[in-house]
Coordinates of C-alpha atoms and ligand atoms in Angstrom, one line a residue:
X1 CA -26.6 21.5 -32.2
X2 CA -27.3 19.6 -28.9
X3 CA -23.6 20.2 -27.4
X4 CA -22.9 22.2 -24.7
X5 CA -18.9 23.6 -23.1
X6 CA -17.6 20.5 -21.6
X7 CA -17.7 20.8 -17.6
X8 CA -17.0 17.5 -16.6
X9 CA -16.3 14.9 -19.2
X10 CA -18.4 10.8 -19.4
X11 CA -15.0 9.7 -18.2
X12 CA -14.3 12.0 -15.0
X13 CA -17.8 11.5 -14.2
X14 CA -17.8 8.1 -14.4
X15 CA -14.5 8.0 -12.1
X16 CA -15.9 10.0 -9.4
X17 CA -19.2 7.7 -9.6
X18 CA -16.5 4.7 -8.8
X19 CA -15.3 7.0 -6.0
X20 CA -18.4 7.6 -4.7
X21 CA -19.8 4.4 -4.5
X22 CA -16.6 3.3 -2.3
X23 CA -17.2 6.2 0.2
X24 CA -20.8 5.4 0.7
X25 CA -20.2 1.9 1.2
X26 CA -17.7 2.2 3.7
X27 CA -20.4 4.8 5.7
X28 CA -23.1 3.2 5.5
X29 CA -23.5 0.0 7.4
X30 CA -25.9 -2.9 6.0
X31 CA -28.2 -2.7 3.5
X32 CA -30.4 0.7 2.6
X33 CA -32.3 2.3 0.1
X34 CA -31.3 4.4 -2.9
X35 CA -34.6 7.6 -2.7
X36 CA -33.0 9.5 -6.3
X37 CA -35.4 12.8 -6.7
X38 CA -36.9 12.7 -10.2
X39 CA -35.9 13.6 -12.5
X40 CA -32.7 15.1 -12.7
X41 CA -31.4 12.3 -10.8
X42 CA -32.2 9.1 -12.5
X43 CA -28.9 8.9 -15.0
X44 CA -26.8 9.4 -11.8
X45 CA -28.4 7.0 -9.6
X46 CA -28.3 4.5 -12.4
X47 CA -25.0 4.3 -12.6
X48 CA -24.3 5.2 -8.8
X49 CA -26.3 1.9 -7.8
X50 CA -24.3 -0.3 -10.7
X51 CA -20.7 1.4 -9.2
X52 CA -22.0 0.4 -5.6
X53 CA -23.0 -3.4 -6.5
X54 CA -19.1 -3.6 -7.8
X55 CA -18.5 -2.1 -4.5
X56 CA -20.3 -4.9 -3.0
X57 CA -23.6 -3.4 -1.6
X58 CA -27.4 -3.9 -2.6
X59 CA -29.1 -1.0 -2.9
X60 CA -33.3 -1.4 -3.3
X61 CA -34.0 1.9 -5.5
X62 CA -36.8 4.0 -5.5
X63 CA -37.6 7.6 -6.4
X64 CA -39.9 10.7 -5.0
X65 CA -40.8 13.5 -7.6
X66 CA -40.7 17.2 -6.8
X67 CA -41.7 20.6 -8.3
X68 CA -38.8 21.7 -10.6
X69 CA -37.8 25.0 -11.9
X70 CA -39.8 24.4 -15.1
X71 CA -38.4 26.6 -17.9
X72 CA -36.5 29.0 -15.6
X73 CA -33.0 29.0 -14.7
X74 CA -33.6 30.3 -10.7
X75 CA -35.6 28.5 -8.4
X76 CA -38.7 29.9 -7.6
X77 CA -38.2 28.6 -3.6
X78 CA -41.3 27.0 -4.0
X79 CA -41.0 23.2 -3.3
X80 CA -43.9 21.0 -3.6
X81 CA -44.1 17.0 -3.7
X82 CA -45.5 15.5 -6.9
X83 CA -45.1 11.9 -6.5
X84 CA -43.8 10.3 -3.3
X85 CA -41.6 7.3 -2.0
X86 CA -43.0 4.0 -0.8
X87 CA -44.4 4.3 3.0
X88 CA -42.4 1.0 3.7
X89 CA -39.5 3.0 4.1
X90 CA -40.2 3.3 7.8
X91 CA -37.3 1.9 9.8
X92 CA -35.1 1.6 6.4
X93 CA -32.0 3.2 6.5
X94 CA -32.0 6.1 3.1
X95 CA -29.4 7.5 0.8
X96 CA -31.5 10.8 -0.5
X97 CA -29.7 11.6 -3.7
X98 CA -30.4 14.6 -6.1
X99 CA -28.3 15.8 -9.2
X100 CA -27.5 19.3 -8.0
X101 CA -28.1 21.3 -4.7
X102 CA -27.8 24.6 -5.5
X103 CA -30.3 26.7 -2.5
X104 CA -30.8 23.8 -0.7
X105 CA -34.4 23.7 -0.6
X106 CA -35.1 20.8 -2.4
X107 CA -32.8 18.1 -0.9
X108 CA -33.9 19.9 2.6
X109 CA -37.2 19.7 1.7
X110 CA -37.2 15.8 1.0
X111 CA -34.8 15.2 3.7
X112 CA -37.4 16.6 6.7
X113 CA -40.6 14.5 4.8
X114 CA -38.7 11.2 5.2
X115 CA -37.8 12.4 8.9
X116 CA -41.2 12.6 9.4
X117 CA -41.5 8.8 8.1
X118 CA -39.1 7.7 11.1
X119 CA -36.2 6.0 8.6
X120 CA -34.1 4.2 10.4
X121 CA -31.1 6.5 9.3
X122 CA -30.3 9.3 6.3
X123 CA -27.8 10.1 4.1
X124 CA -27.6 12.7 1.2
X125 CA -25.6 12.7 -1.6
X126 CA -25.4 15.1 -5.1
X127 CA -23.4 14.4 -7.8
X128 CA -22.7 18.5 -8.1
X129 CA -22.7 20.9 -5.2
X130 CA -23.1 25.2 -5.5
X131 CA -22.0 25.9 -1.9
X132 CA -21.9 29.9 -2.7
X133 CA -25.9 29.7 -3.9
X134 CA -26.8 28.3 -0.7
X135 CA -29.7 29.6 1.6
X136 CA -31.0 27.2 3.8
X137 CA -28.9 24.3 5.6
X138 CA -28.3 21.1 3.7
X139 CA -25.6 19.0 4.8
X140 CA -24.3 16.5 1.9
X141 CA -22.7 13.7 3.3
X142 CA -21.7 12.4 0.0
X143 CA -20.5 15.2 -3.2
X144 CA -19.3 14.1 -6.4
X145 CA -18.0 17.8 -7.5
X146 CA -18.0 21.1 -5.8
X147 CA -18.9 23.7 -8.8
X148 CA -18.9 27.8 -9.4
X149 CA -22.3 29.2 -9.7
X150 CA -22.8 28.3 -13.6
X151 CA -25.8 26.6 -14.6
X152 CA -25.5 23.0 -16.1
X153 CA -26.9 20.9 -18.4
X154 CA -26.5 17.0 -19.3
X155 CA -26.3 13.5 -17.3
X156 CA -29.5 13.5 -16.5
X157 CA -29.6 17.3 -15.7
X158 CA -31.7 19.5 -17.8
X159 CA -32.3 23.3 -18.9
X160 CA -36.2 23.8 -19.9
X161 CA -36.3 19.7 -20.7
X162 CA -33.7 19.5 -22.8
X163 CA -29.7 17.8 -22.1
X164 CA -30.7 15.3 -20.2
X165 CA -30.0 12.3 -22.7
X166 CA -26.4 14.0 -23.1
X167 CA -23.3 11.9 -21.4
X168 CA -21.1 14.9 -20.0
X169 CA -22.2 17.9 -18.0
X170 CA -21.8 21.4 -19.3
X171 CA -22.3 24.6 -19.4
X172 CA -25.2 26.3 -20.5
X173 CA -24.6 29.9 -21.6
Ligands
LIG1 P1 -32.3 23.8 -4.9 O1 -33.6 23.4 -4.3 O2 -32.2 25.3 -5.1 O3 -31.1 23.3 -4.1 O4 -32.2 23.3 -6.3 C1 -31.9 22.0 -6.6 C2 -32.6 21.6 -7.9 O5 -32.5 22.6 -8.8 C3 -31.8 20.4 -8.5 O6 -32.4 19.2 -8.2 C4 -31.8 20.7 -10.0 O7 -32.9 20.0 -10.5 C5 -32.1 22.2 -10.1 N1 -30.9 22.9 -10.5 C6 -30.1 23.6 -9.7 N2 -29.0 24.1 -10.3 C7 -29.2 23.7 -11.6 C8 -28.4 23.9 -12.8 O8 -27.3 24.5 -12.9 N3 -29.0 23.3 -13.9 C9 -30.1 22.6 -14.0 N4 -30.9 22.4 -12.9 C10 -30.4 23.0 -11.7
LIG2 MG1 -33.9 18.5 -9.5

């Protein structure tokens, strides 16, 4: 069976996407760029850039890769870059989106390397937060839901490489 306990349904998801994308355009002035961390975050910047062109921005998109948990369920703290954003970001204004930010380290981690690139302005976003499993300061400017500490599955989220391809988010016992 692929199915997991529902969390949060396709069609609460995909309301909170519309909500989101109306937020962020009325933050953000002028155009910017969409940096989604692979690859937990591709299905949700997918349909966050489509829900912020019926907003009525233009988002360019790109992604950076980082080291994931790999078949464990608790991050080893160990973040290391695998595959990084374009260089002509300099100047650009960023929305850093990942799927979940659980310790903080990874969004953190991404956040300070395109610092160091002098962007011309950054934003994070994460379509699920776990405030209580936080260890190192993260600020999230944009949150699509605040969750327990349960580990999830699905929308682009996985558990040892599988649930991604799966529309809702759930549980994973
Ligand atoms: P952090 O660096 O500890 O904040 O971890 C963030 C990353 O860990 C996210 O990008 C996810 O890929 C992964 N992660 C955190 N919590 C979960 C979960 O419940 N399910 C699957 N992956 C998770
Ligand atoms: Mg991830």
């Amino acid at each position: 069976m692929s199915g997991l306990r529902i969390l949060l349904s396709e069609a609460e998801i995909a309301a909170r996407v519309e909500a989101l994308a109306g937020e962020i355009t009325q933050t953000i002035p002028g155009d910017f760029v969409m940096v989604g961390l692979l690859k937990g975050a591709a299905v949700f910047v997918a349909d966050l850039a489509r829900a912020l062109d019926r907003a009525g921005a233009r988002p360019e998109i790109e992604f950076m890769r980082l080291s994931s948990y790999g078949l464990a369920k608790v991050s080893s703290g160990d973040v290391r870059l695998l595959g990084d954003a374009p260089s002509r970001l300099k100047g650009r204004r960023v929305l850093l989106i990942d799927d979940i930010v659980d310790t903080g380290r990874s969004i953190a981690f991404a956040a300070a390397l395109l610092r160091e690139r002098g962007i011309g302005g950054l934003w994070t976003c994460a379509l699920l937060d776990k405030p209580q499993r936080r260890e190192v300061e993260a600020p999230i400017d944009f949150v699509g839901f605040r969750i327990e500490d349960v580990f999830v599955a699905g929308y682009g989220i996985d558990h040892a490489e599988k649930y991604r391809h799966l529309p809702y988010i759930g549980v994973v016992d």
